[in-house]
Short mmCIF file of C-alpha atoms and ligand atoms in Angstrom, two decimals:
data_model
loop_
_atom_site.label_atom_id
_atom_site.label_comp_id
_atom_site.label_asym_id
_atom_site.label_seq_id
_atom_site.Cartn_x
_atom_site.Cartn_y
_atom_site.Cartn_z
CA MET A 29 -4.16 -2.26 5.73
CA HIS A 30 -0.88 -4.07 4.50
CA TYR A 31 0.65 -3.97 1.35
CA VAL A 32 2.27 -7.13 -0.72
CA VAL A 33 4.99 -6.18 -2.87
CA GLU A 34 6.45 -8.68 -5.70
CA PRO A 35 10.16 -8.00 -6.56
CA SER A 36 10.11 -6.00 -9.60
CA ALA A 37 12.58 -4.43 -12.11
CA LEU A 38 11.98 -0.71 -11.91
CA ALA A 39 11.56 1.03 -15.02
CA SER A 40 13.89 4.72 -15.58
CA GLY A 41 11.26 7.73 -15.32
CA ALA A 42 10.45 11.06 -13.83
CA VAL A 43 8.35 11.01 -10.51
CA THR A 44 6.78 14.00 -8.46
CA ILE A 45 6.92 13.52 -4.75
CA PRO A 46 4.12 15.12 -2.53
CA GLY A 47 4.90 18.15 -0.59
CA ASP A 48 7.13 18.67 2.48
CA LYS A 49 5.62 17.88 5.63
CA SER A 50 7.51 20.08 8.29
CA ILE A 51 7.00 23.01 5.60
CA SER A 52 3.57 22.46 5.18
CA HIS A 53 3.01 22.19 9.17
CA ARG A 54 4.67 25.62 9.64
CA ALA A 55 3.06 27.12 6.49
CA LEU A 56 -0.77 26.69 8.32
CA ILE A 57 0.55 27.54 11.68
CA LEU A 58 2.34 30.78 11.07
CA GLY A 59 -0.21 31.43 8.37
CA GLY A 60 -2.97 31.17 10.74
CA ILE A 61 -1.32 33.78 13.40
CA ALA A 62 0.04 36.14 10.66
CA ASN A 63 -2.15 39.14 9.47
CA GLY A 64 -3.62 39.15 6.11
CA LEU A 65 -3.31 36.47 3.39
CA THR A 66 -1.32 33.91 3.45
CA GLU A 67 -1.33 31.13 -0.01
CA ILE A 68 -0.35 27.67 -0.04
CA SER A 69 0.69 25.59 -2.95
CA GLY A 70 2.48 22.39 -2.93
CA PHE A 71 0.68 21.79 0.14
CA LEU A 72 0.93 18.44 1.81
CA PRO A 73 -2.82 16.92 2.11
CA GLY A 74 -1.38 14.13 4.19
CA GLU A 75 -3.20 13.10 7.65
CA ASP A 76 -0.91 14.57 9.68
CA CYS A 77 -1.07 18.15 8.05
CA LEU A 78 -4.77 17.82 8.10
CA ALA A 79 -4.97 17.38 11.77
CA THR A 80 -2.72 20.68 12.07
CA LEU A 81 -5.34 22.31 9.45
CA ALA A 82 -8.45 21.31 11.38
CA ALA A 83 -7.10 22.29 14.79
CA LEU A 84 -6.20 25.74 13.32
CA LYS A 85 -10.09 26.09 11.89
CA SER A 86 -11.46 24.67 15.39
CA MET A 87 -9.68 27.84 16.98
CA GLY A 88 -11.25 30.16 14.25
CA VAL A 89 -9.01 30.53 11.67
CA HIS A 90 -10.50 31.62 8.35
CA ILE A 91 -8.75 28.32 6.24
CA ASP A 92 -9.72 27.36 3.13
CA ARG A 93 -8.67 24.37 0.74
CA THR A 94 -8.80 26.10 -2.56
CA GLY A 95 -7.31 23.10 -4.37
CA ASP A 96 -6.12 19.40 -3.70
CA THR A 97 -2.54 21.08 -2.85
CA ARG A 98 -3.59 24.83 -2.36
CA VAL A 99 -4.65 26.33 0.77
CA SER A 100 -5.78 29.87 2.09
CA ILE A 101 -5.55 31.57 5.04
CA GLU A 102 -7.23 34.97 6.22
CA GLY A 103 -5.15 35.16 9.45
CA GLY A 104 -5.46 38.46 11.70
CA ASP A 105 -8.19 37.91 14.04
CA GLY A 106 -6.47 35.82 16.81
CA LEU A 107 -7.25 32.26 17.59
CA ARG A 108 -10.56 31.76 20.01
CA ALA A 109 -10.87 28.72 22.16
CA PRO A 110 -12.01 25.50 20.64
CA PRO A 111 -15.08 23.35 21.63
CA GLY A 112 -12.91 20.76 22.70
CA PRO A 113 -10.10 18.97 22.58
CA MET A 114 -7.88 18.96 19.43
CA ASP A 115 -6.81 15.63 17.53
CA MET A 116 -3.40 15.71 16.77
CA GLY A 117 -3.42 12.20 15.01
CA ASN A 118 0.21 10.69 14.71
CA SER A 119 1.55 13.79 14.45
CA GLY A 120 4.59 14.73 17.43
CA THR A 121 5.42 17.80 15.17
CA ALA A 122 1.61 18.70 15.37
CA MET A 123 1.70 18.46 19.21
CA ARG A 124 4.90 20.22 20.01
CA LEU A 125 4.53 23.10 17.66
CA PHE A 126 1.14 23.55 18.88
CA ALA A 127 1.93 23.03 22.70
CA GLY A 128 4.44 25.99 21.66
CA LEU A 129 1.74 28.16 20.20
CA LEU A 130 -1.01 27.58 22.36
CA SER A 131 0.93 28.47 25.86
CA GLY A 132 0.93 32.00 24.98
CA GLN A 133 -2.90 32.16 24.12
CA SER A 134 -5.56 33.62 26.64
CA PHE A 135 -7.43 30.38 26.31
CA SER A 136 -6.94 26.65 27.85
CA SER A 137 -6.73 23.78 25.24
CA GLU A 138 -6.44 20.52 25.34
CA LEU A 139 -3.70 18.01 22.46
CA ILE A 140 -4.46 14.38 22.04
CA GLY A 141 -3.16 11.86 19.94
CA ASP A 142 -3.43 8.43 18.38
CA ALA A 143 -1.97 5.09 20.32
CA SER A 144 1.62 6.06 18.66
CA LEU A 145 1.66 9.84 19.38
CA SER A 146 0.03 9.01 23.39
CA GLN A 147 3.58 7.29 24.06
CA ARG A 148 5.83 9.65 23.12
CA PRO A 149 7.71 12.21 25.08
CA MET A 150 6.65 15.64 25.58
CA THR A 151 8.55 16.82 28.33
CA ARG A 152 11.24 17.94 26.44
CA ILE A 153 8.67 20.67 25.49
CA ILE A 154 6.83 20.98 28.93
CA GLU A 155 10.35 22.34 30.68
CA PRO A 156 11.29 24.72 28.49
CA LEU A 157 7.56 26.15 27.91
CA THR A 158 7.10 26.10 31.61
CA SER A 159 10.28 27.75 32.37
CA MET A 160 8.80 30.65 29.67
CA GLY A 161 5.70 30.99 32.30
CA ALA A 162 3.28 28.28 30.86
CA GLN A 163 1.49 25.46 32.62
CA ILE A 164 1.01 22.32 30.89
CA ASP A 165 -0.31 19.32 32.22
CA SER A 166 0.44 15.56 30.90
CA SER A 167 0.02 12.13 32.10
CA ASP A 168 3.20 11.57 32.96
CA GLY A 169 4.95 13.38 30.13
CA LYS A 170 3.34 12.24 27.61
CA PRO A 171 -0.06 13.40 25.98
CA PRO A 172 -2.90 14.08 26.63
CA LEU A 173 -1.54 17.94 27.11
CA LEU A 174 -3.83 20.24 28.95
CA ILE A 175 -2.88 23.75 28.40
CA SER A 176 -3.68 26.97 30.69
CA GLY A 177 -4.47 30.03 29.00
CA ASP A 178 -4.01 33.40 30.19
CA ARG A 179 -0.37 32.92 31.14
CA THR A 180 2.21 35.46 30.87
CA LEU A 181 5.55 34.32 29.13
CA SER A 182 8.77 35.42 29.34
CA GLY A 183 11.92 35.20 27.11
CA ILE A 184 14.37 32.18 27.54
CA ALA A 185 17.72 31.25 26.95
CA TYR A 186 17.63 27.33 26.59
CA GLN A 187 20.45 24.73 25.52
CA LEU A 188 18.16 21.90 24.11
CA PRO A 189 19.08 18.65 25.67
CA VAL A 190 18.54 16.72 22.66
CA ALA A 191 18.42 18.25 18.94
CA SER A 192 14.95 18.78 18.32
CA ALA A 193 13.38 21.29 15.31
CA GLN A 194 10.42 20.07 17.02
CA VAL A 195 11.35 21.33 20.58
CA LYS A 196 13.33 24.41 19.16
CA SER A 197 10.01 25.29 17.22
CA ALA A 198 7.93 24.77 20.00
CA ILE A 199 9.90 27.60 21.84
CA LEU A 200 10.14 30.01 18.86
CA LEU A 201 6.27 29.80 18.79
CA ALA A 202 6.00 30.42 22.33
CA GLY A 203 8.52 33.43 22.08
CA LEU A 204 5.79 35.33 19.62
CA PHE A 205 4.01 35.49 22.63
CA ALA A 206 6.45 36.50 25.18
CA ASP A 207 8.05 39.65 26.97
CA GLY A 208 12.05 39.38 26.14
CA GLU A 209 14.28 37.70 23.68
CA VAL A 210 14.19 33.89 23.35
CA THR A 211 17.64 32.56 22.51
CA VAL A 212 18.21 28.50 21.57
CA ILE A 213 21.56 26.38 21.80
CA GLU A 214 21.38 22.89 20.02
CA PRO A 215 23.59 20.32 20.26
CA ALA A 216 23.86 19.91 16.48
CA THR A 217 21.94 21.58 13.78
CA THR A 218 18.23 20.72 12.91
CA ARG A 219 15.80 21.76 10.20
CA ASP A 220 15.26 25.10 10.24
CA HIS A 221 12.00 25.77 8.25
CA THR A 222 10.67 27.24 10.89
CA GLU A 223 13.27 30.01 11.03
CA ARG A 224 13.50 30.28 7.38
CA MET A 225 9.57 30.91 7.38
CA LEU A 226 9.35 33.53 10.14
CA ARG A 227 11.83 35.75 8.57
CA THR A 228 9.92 35.33 5.30
CA MET A 229 6.75 36.48 7.62
CA GLY A 230 8.58 39.69 8.54
CA VAL A 231 9.76 38.62 12.04
CA ASP A 232 12.99 39.65 13.19
CA ILE A 233 14.86 36.40 13.76
CA ARG A 234 19.01 35.46 13.73
CA SER A 235 20.51 32.31 13.35
CA GLY A 236 24.12 30.90 13.73
CA GLU A 237 24.63 27.45 13.10
CA THR A 238 23.53 26.06 16.26
CA GLN A 239 21.76 29.09 18.24
CA ILE A 240 18.87 31.17 17.10
CA VAL A 241 17.96 34.72 18.57
CA MET A 242 14.53 36.25 18.39
CA PRO A 243 13.14 39.08 20.43
CA GLY A 244 9.81 38.19 21.84
CA GLY A 245 6.60 39.94 21.09
CA GLN A 246 6.82 40.03 17.11
CA SER A 247 3.50 40.16 15.03
CA LEU A 248 3.83 37.89 11.56
CA THR A 249 2.56 39.04 7.75
CA GLY A 250 1.00 36.95 5.49
CA THR A 251 3.11 35.57 2.17
CA GLU A 252 2.93 33.52 -0.75
CA VAL A 253 4.72 29.70 0.29
CA ASN A 254 5.16 27.22 -2.39
CA VAL A 255 6.25 24.10 -0.71
CA PRO A 256 8.96 22.09 -2.12
CA ALA A 257 8.42 18.06 -2.62
CA ASP A 258 9.51 16.24 0.71
CA LEU A 259 12.82 14.80 0.47
CA SER A 260 11.80 12.38 2.84
CA SER A 261 9.51 10.80 1.01
CA ALA A 262 11.55 11.03 -2.45
CA ALA A 263 14.36 8.75 -0.37
CA PHE A 264 12.58 5.74 -0.81
CA ILE A 265 12.23 6.46 -4.58
CA ILE A 266 16.16 7.15 -4.53
CA LEU A 267 16.60 4.29 -2.56
CA ALA A 268 14.32 2.23 -4.74
CA THR A 269 16.25 3.25 -7.87
CA ILE A 270 19.58 2.83 -6.26
CA ILE A 271 19.06 -0.46 -5.44
CA ALA A 272 17.36 -1.18 -9.16
CA THR A 273 19.38 -2.31 -12.16
CA ASP A 274 20.23 0.46 -15.07
CA CYS A 275 17.94 2.69 -13.94
CA GLU A 276 17.51 6.38 -13.89
CA VAL A 277 14.86 8.47 -11.98
CA MET A 278 14.45 12.50 -11.69
CA LEU A 279 12.44 13.70 -8.83
CA VAL A 280 11.31 17.33 -9.82
CA GLY A 281 11.30 20.33 -7.16
CA VAL A 282 12.38 18.40 -4.02
CA GLY A 283 13.67 20.29 -1.05
CA VAL A 284 16.92 20.58 -0.66
CA ASN A 285 17.63 22.65 2.94
CA PRO A 286 20.82 21.57 3.81
CA THR A 287 19.34 20.97 7.56
CA ARG A 288 18.07 17.96 5.20
CA THR A 289 20.48 16.46 3.11
CA GLY A 290 21.96 14.06 5.29
CA VAL A 291 20.63 11.22 3.49
CA ILE A 292 22.32 12.43 0.19
CA ASP A 293 25.55 12.91 2.06
CA ILE A 294 25.15 9.17 3.72
CA LEU A 295 24.23 7.49 0.21
CA ARG A 296 26.48 9.05 -1.68
CA ASP A 297 28.99 7.87 0.63
CA MET A 298 27.67 4.26 0.37
CA GLY A 299 28.68 4.90 -3.35
CA ALA A 300 25.40 6.20 -4.79
CA ASP A 301 24.97 8.06 -7.71
CA ILE A 302 22.55 11.28 -7.08
CA SER A 303 22.94 14.79 -8.62
CA LEU A 304 21.18 17.83 -7.86
CA ASP A 305 20.21 19.95 -11.16
CA ASN A 306 18.57 23.13 -11.34
CA VAL A 307 19.13 24.17 -7.60
CA ARG A 308 17.14 27.17 -7.38
CA LEU A 309 14.77 28.96 -4.43
CA PHE A 310 11.12 28.60 -3.37
CA GLY A 311 11.00 31.40 -1.11
CA GLU A 312 13.73 30.93 1.31
CA GLU A 313 13.82 27.32 0.92
CA PRO A 314 16.38 25.65 -2.07
CA VAL A 315 14.86 22.61 -4.28
CA ALA A 316 16.50 20.81 -6.91
CA ASP A 317 15.51 18.56 -9.37
CA ILE A 318 17.59 15.30 -8.32
CA VAL A 319 18.50 12.47 -10.73
CA VAL A 320 19.58 9.47 -9.34
CA ARG A 321 21.14 6.37 -10.94
CA SER A 322 21.17 2.90 -10.05
CA SER A 323 24.54 2.19 -8.17
CA GLU A 324 26.59 -0.73 -6.22
CA LEU A 325 26.50 0.19 -2.38
CA HIS A 326 29.33 -0.58 0.20
CA GLY A 327 28.66 -0.25 3.85
CA ILE A 328 30.15 2.51 5.92
CA GLU A 329 30.26 4.04 9.17
CA VAL A 330 27.63 6.57 9.58
CA ASP A 331 29.02 9.71 10.79
CA PRO A 332 27.25 10.32 14.01
CA ALA A 333 27.36 14.27 13.07
CA THR A 334 24.86 13.79 10.40
CA VAL A 335 22.27 11.83 12.39
CA SER A 336 20.17 15.20 12.94
CA LEU A 337 20.32 16.04 9.37
CA ALA A 338 18.96 12.47 8.17
CA ILE A 339 16.68 12.06 11.33
CA ASP A 340 13.69 10.61 9.42
CA GLU A 341 15.93 8.65 6.80
CA PHE A 342 17.28 6.07 9.25
CA PRO A 343 14.61 3.27 8.65
CA LEU A 344 15.58 3.52 4.87
CA LEU A 345 19.36 3.85 5.62
CA PHE A 346 18.64 0.03 7.42
CA ILE A 347 17.54 -1.24 3.99
CA ALA A 348 20.48 0.55 2.16
CA ALA A 349 22.80 -0.96 4.30
CA ALA A 350 21.50 -4.00 4.10
CA MET A 351 21.71 -3.78 0.35
CA ALA A 352 25.28 -2.67 0.48
CA ALA A 353 28.34 -5.09 0.00
CA GLY A 354 30.00 -5.18 3.81
CA LYS A 355 28.60 -4.04 7.16
CA THR A 356 27.14 -0.52 8.26
CA SER A 357 27.31 0.80 11.71
CA PHE A 358 24.81 3.40 12.79
CA THR A 359 26.02 5.06 16.42
CA GLY A 360 24.18 8.01 17.93
CA ILE A 361 20.72 7.10 16.77
CA GLY A 362 19.02 6.61 20.04
CA GLU A 363 16.37 9.30 19.09
CA LEU A 364 14.97 6.74 16.90
CA ARG A 365 13.78 5.15 19.69
CA VAL A 366 11.08 7.29 20.48
CA LYS A 367 9.56 8.33 17.24
CA GLU A 368 6.25 6.91 15.53
CA SER A 369 7.48 3.40 16.67
CA ASP A 370 10.90 2.08 18.25
CA ARG A 371 12.77 2.68 14.98
CA ILE A 372 16.12 0.30 16.01
CA ALA A 373 13.75 -2.06 17.35
CA THR A 374 11.47 -2.18 14.31
CA MET A 375 13.90 -2.25 11.32
CA ALA A 376 15.98 -4.57 13.06
CA GLU A 377 12.93 -7.18 13.62
CA GLY A 378 11.85 -7.15 9.95
CA LEU A 379 15.28 -6.87 8.52
CA ARG A 380 15.82 -10.12 10.35
CA VAL A 381 12.82 -11.86 9.17
CA LEU A 382 14.03 -11.08 5.70
CA GLY A 383 17.15 -12.63 6.04
CA ILE A 384 19.49 -9.68 7.38
CA GLU A 385 21.56 -9.82 10.21
CA VAL A 386 21.67 -6.68 12.51
CA ASP A 387 23.37 -6.42 15.54
CA GLU A 388 21.28 -4.29 17.90
CA THR A 389 22.93 -1.62 20.65
CA PRO A 390 20.60 0.96 22.75
CA ASP A 391 21.85 4.31 20.24
CA GLY A 392 22.67 2.16 17.42
CA ALA A 393 22.97 -0.84 14.94
CA VAL A 394 25.39 -2.83 12.83
CA VAL A 395 23.55 -3.89 9.68
CA HIS A 396 25.36 -6.54 7.70
CA GLY A 397 25.19 -6.28 4.32
CA GLY A 398 23.28 -9.47 2.38
CA VAL A 399 20.55 -10.81 0.57
CA ILE A 400 16.95 -9.95 0.88
CA SER A 401 14.77 -13.03 0.81
CA GLY A 402 10.33 -12.64 1.54
CA GLY A 403 7.77 -12.89 4.14
CA SER A 404 5.74 -10.94 6.18
CA VAL A 405 7.16 -7.92 8.08
CA LYS A 406 5.57 -5.63 10.99
CA SER A 407 5.79 -2.03 10.66
CA HIS A 408 4.24 -1.59 13.68
CA GLY A 409 2.01 1.14 12.38
CA ASP A 410 4.98 3.44 11.16
CA HIS A 411 4.64 4.95 8.05
CA ARG A 412 8.63 5.15 7.37
CA VAL A 413 9.06 1.55 8.26
CA ALA A 414 6.17 0.29 5.93
CA MET A 415 7.82 2.57 2.73
CA SER A 416 11.08 1.43 3.95
CA PHE A 417 10.44 -2.31 3.67
CA ALA A 418 8.18 -1.66 0.34
CA VAL A 419 11.47 -0.42 -1.08
CA ALA A 420 13.23 -3.49 0.02
CA ALA A 421 10.98 -5.95 -1.06
CA THR A 422 11.70 -4.64 -5.01
CA ARG A 423 14.82 -6.42 -4.56
CA ALA A 424 13.98 -9.51 -2.32
CA GLY A 425 13.72 -13.10 -3.69
CA TRP A 426 10.08 -13.66 -3.26
CA PRO A 427 7.20 -11.45 -2.34
CA VAL A 428 7.00 -9.23 1.08
CA ARG A 429 3.97 -8.31 3.14
CA ILE A 430 3.91 -5.57 5.02
CA GLU A 431 1.51 -5.19 8.11
CA ASP A 432 -0.38 -2.23 9.07
CA THR A 433 0.58 0.23 6.46
CA ALA A 434 -2.48 2.58 6.95
CA ALA A 435 -0.40 5.50 8.50
CA VAL A 436 1.98 5.82 5.06
CA ASP A 437 -0.99 8.06 4.06
CA THR A 438 -0.10 10.60 7.43
CA SER A 439 3.07 11.52 5.02
CA PHE A 440 3.31 9.93 1.37
CA PRO A 441 -0.59 9.85 -0.08
CA GLY A 442 0.12 8.29 -3.21
CA PHE A 443 2.95 5.98 -2.68
CA VAL A 444 1.74 2.85 -3.96
CA GLN A 445 0.64 4.55 -7.02
CA CYS A 446 4.18 6.42 -7.20
CA LEU A 447 5.59 2.86 -7.11
CA ARG A 448 3.72 1.50 -9.59
CA SER A 449 4.20 4.11 -11.95
CA LEU A 450 8.15 3.20 -11.50
CA GLY A 451 6.88 -0.89 -12.85
CA VAL A 452 6.76 -1.50 -9.34
CA GLY A 453 4.41 -4.39 -8.31
CA ILE A 454 2.68 -3.34 -5.18
CA ASN A 455 -0.93 -3.82 -3.98
CA SER A 456 -2.87 -2.24 -1.02
CA PHE A 457 -5.19 -4.28 0.90
CA SER A 458 -7.75 -3.91 3.44
CA ASP A 459 -7.75 -6.26 6.11
CA ASP A 460 -11.02 -7.43 5.63
CA ASP A 461 -10.41 -7.88 1.82
CA ILE A 462 -11.59 -11.17 1.10
CA GLY A 463 -8.58 -13.51 -0.13
CA ALA A 464 -6.23 -10.51 0.70
CA ALA A 465 -3.56 -12.87 2.28
CA PRO A 466 -0.88 -13.58 -0.38
C1 LIG B 770 10.07 17.21 12.29
C2 LIG B 770 11.29 17.06 13.44
C3 LIG B 770 11.89 16.30 13.53
C4 LIG B 770 11.78 14.76 12.56
C5 LIG B 770 9.94 15.11 12.21
C6 LIG B 770 9.49 16.31 11.96
C7 LIG B 770 9.81 18.97 12.32
O1 LIG B 770 11.68 15.53 14.93
O2 LIG B 770 11.62 13.54 13.23
O3 LIG B 770 9.21 13.91 11.34
O4 LIG B 770 8.90 19.27 11.45
O5 LIG B 770 9.82 19.32 12.98
P1 LIG B 770 12.59 15.98 15.85
O6 LIG B 770 13.11 17.53 15.64
O7 LIG B 770 11.84 16.04 17.36
O8 LIG B 770 13.78 14.93 15.90
#
């Protein structure tokens, strides 16, 4: 699949953004091991979360899609051995969270993934889980993961070497099946959806800014989960509006958990006009209606302390930097090199094709604001890279073709329709469509 995006004048309006990916994964997994009924609304029916749903089903969890964005789970019967390897597709979150959960089960299991996931580092979870007593075999620290069953897990006090909510969550999930207390110390605050949802489901878990303590061996009680719209998806529409002319867009019911709002702070520092209205709670998660207006951006030095609070938004922030007056420097973003693609390299490559100067360093980049031309860019199969270039294309000099866009469905099904509803000329082609090339 590929996109062709025309330079377009964005229209003002209101849009609905699909559900939060991180919260949808957690609602499924925690609902699957909770006693009683968990009813999820606002669920993200993206491929990543559907992989999590299929894995739980294959382990005998009673789980039904009761609507496009509704899921009902009747938990409490425990998990049973799946008939074969469980495919996590493109999802690092699914693989790492399941590795924690499965380390504490009575049966052995195997987790596999697609070509991108098969290259992503798993030592970061294997190490702490092994210290807790798990046995996990990998291919040189990468998937597939073979997780042995019937291990006795003990508590752990673990200082994370990298700021990662996925690693933190894997340890907490294993901790639910361990004897003894689990303490996780983070080098920087990361998204805390696991902790909030565990609390909602009756688990005793205490957290300070960068330390989480949870007594092991606890059970969960099913609950209702209303999933907010995903700020990481909303961010694409936010930036498209900012770089448009005289435009105002409202995004309703978007998650604004402070461990996720780094992108708003960084864009505001660059001059963006973004306001949060009607702030309220969906369970333990804060949500707001976000109103964004077209604004002039200027380059900044992005504070490395905000990196873990905006970890998925850097591809898009590279586009903001390209559209800003002056230069923007990013430091401390080395983690981007081990996401769905090497996001520093893929963004630098695509921006250069579009006429923007980028100086790359091992853990950062300097992006020189300029004029976006047009041409053909590669997404390297990375959903966020593909969507970032689609946003850039709205302000390009001529059409932009973006290769390898199928992965957009992992996190933002309906992305093309959403942009079209705001007047963007975007078309998606299957690679064997006749005459697909622009
Ligand atoms: C996620 C955590 C982040 C993020 C990913 C989703 C999660 O990864 O990049 O898209 O749901 O826990 P890390 O915590 O490994 O940085």
